[in-house]
Short mmCIF file of C-alpha atoms in Angstrom, two decimals:
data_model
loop_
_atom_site.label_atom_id
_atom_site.label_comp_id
_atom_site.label_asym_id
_atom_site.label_seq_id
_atom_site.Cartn_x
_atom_site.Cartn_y
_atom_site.Cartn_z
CA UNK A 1 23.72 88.97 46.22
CA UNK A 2 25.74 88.44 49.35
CA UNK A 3 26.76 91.23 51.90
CA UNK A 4 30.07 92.42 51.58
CA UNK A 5 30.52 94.70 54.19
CA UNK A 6 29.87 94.67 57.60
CA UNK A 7 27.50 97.42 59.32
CA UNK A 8 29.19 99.82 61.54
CA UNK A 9 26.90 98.57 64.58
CA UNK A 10 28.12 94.78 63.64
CA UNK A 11 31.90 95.82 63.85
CA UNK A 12 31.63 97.47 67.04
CA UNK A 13 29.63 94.56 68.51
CA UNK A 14 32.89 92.43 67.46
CA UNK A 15 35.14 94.60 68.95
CA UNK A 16 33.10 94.96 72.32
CA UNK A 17 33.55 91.44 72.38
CA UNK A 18 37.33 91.17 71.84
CA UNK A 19 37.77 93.65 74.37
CA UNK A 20 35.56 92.14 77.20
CA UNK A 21 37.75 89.07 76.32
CA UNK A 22 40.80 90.72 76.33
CA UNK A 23 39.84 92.45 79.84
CA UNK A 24 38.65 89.27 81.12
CA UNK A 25 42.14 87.48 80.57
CA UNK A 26 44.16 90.47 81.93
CA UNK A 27 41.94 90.00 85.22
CA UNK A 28 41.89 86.24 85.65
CA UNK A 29 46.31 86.99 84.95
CA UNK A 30 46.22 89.78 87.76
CA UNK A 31 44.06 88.16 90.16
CA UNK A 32 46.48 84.84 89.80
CA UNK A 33 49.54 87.29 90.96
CA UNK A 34 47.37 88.61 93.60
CA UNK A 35 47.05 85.14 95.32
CA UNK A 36 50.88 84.11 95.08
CA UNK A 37 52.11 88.10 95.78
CA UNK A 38 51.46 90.31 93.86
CA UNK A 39 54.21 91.56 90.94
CA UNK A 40 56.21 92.62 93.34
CA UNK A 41 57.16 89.30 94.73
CA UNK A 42 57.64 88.05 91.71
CA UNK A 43 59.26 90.93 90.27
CA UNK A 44 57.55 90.50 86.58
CA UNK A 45 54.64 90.88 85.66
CA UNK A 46 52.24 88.27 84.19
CA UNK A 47 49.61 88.94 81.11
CA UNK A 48 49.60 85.63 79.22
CA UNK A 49 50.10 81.92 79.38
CA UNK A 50 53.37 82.26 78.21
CA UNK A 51 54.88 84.67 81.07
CA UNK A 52 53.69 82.05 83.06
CA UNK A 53 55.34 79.38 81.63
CA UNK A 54 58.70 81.79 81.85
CA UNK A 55 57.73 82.48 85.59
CA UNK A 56 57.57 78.63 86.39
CA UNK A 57 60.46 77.56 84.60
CA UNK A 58 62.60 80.12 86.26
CA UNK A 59 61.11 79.01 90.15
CA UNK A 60 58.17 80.99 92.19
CA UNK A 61 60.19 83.02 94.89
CA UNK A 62 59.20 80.95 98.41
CA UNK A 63 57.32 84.34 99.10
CA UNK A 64 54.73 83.53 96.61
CA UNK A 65 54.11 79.99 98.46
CA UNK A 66 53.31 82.23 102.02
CA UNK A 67 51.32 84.21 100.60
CA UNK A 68 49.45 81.34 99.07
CA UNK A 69 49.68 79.65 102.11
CA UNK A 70 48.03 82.50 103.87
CA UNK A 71 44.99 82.76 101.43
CA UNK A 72 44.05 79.08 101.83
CA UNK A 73 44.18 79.71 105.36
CA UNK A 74 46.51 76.35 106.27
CA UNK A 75 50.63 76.36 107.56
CA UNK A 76 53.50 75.87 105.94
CA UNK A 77 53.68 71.87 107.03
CA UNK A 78 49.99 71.72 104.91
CA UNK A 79 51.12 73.22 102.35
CA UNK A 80 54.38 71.18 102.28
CA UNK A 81 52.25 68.12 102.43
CA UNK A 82 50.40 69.84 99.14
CA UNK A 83 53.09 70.23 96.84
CA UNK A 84 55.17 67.10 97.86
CA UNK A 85 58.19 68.82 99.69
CA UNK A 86 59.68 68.73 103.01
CA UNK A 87 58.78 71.07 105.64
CA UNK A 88 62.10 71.36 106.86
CA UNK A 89 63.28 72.10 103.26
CA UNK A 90 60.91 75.02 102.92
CA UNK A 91 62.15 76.13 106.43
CA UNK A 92 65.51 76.70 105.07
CA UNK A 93 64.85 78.43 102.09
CA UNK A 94 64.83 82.28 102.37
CA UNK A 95 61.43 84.29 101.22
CA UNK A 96 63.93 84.81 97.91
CA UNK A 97 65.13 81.60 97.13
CA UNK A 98 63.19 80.25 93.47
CA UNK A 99 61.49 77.49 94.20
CA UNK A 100 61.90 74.36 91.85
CA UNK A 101 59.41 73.94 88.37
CA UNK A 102 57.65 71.05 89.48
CA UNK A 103 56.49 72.77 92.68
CA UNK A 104 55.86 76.41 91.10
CA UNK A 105 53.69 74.87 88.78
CA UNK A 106 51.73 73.18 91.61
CA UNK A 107 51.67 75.96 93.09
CA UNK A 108 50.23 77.87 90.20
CA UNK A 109 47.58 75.49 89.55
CA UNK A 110 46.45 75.83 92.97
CA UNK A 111 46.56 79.66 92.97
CA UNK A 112 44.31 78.95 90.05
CA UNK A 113 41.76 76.77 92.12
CA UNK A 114 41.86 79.98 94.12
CA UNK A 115 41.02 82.44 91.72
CA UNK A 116 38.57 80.10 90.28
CA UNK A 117 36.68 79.45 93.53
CA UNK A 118 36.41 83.38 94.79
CA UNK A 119 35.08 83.99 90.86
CA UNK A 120 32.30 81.38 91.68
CA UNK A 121 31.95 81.44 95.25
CA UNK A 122 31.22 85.38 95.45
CA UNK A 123 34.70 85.64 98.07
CA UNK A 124 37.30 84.15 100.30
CA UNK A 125 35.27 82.74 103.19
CA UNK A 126 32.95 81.32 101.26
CA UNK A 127 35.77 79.65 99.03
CA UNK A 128 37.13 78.27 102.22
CA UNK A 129 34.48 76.90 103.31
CA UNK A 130 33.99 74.87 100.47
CA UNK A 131 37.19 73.64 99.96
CA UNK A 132 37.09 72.57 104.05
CA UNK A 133 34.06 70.26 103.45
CA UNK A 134 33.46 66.88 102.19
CA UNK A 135 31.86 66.43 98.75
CA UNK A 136 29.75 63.88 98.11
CA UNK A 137 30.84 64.48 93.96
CA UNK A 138 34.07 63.77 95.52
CA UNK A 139 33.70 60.49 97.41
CA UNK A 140 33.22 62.90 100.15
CA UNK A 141 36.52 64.16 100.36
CA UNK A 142 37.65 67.42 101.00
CA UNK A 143 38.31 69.68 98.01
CA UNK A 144 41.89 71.06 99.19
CA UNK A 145 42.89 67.63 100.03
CA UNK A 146 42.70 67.00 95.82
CA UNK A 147 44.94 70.11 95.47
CA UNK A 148 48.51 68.32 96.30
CA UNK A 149 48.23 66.98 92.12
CA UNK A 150 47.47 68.71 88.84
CA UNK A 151 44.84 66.04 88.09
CA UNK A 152 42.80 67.12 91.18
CA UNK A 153 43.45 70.86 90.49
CA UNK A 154 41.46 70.15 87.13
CA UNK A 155 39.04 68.13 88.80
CA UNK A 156 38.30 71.62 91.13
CA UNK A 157 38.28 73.73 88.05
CA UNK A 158 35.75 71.32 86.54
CA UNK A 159 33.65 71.41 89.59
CA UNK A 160 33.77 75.23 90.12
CA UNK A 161 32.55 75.55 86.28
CA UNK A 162 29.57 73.32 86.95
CA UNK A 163 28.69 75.12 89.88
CA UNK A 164 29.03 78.54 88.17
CA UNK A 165 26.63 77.06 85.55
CA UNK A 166 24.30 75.70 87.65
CA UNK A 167 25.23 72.29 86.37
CA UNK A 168 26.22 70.87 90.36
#
């Protein structure tokens, strides 16, 4: 005869787990608006995949791209060179001005790098260290210099798992 219930110590193992999951997600969603701003740059606030879709469709405020900027630790012009834009363009627009999809979601996949690499690294200088060297998984390129598409921000993410798993 099969089991129909569950044991009260089995259900609350199963909701331990959902929880830690759920926590997990609302973290990796907060620390991503920590490294382009913070909610109050971007004036919403983001909990899912889906508010970020919203958030890039609508345009990243250029203040989310200095603030970015300022936690890789490289100017404007680098970042420019990242995400496939003019300096000069970024020059003109105003810390308000919505900055278009294609570059939000660059953006976004780099602020994901980020919060990737300071989850596996143990913290920022160690992070930027990393991304500043050549890697000989990477034909001894530079991490950050992979960062300017979204095929070399999912080569980082890759990497970053494999070193979290001891797999590097």
């Amino acid at each position: 005869m099969t089991r129909m219930y569950k044991s009260i110590s089995e259900e609350t193992s199963e909701v331990n787990e959902a929880l830690a999951s759920y926590d997990k997600s609302i973290t990796r969603y907060s620390q991503l608006v920590s490294i382009i701003g913070g909610s109050k740059a971007l004036k919403k606030d983001i909990s899912n995949e889906m508010d970020l879709i919203k958030i890039t469709r609508v345009g990243l405020p250029k203040k989310s791209l200095d603030a970015l900027a300022k936690k890789l630790g490289v100017s404007m012009e680098r970042m420019s060179a990242l995400l496939h834009i003019s300096h000069r363009t970024l020059q003109r627009k105003s810390p308000t001005d919505h900055l278009s999809v294609h570059v939000s979601e660059q953006i976004l996949s780099i602020a994901e790098v980020i919060r990737k690499g300071i989850e596996v690294m143990g913290d920022q200088d160690r992070l930027e260290i990393w991304l500043h060297s050549e890697l000989s998984s990477l034909n001894h390129k530079k991490p950050i210099d992979l960062m300017d598409t979204t095929f070399g921000t999912r080569i980082l993410i890759r990497i970053l798992g494999r070193i979290e798993h001891g797999v590097y």
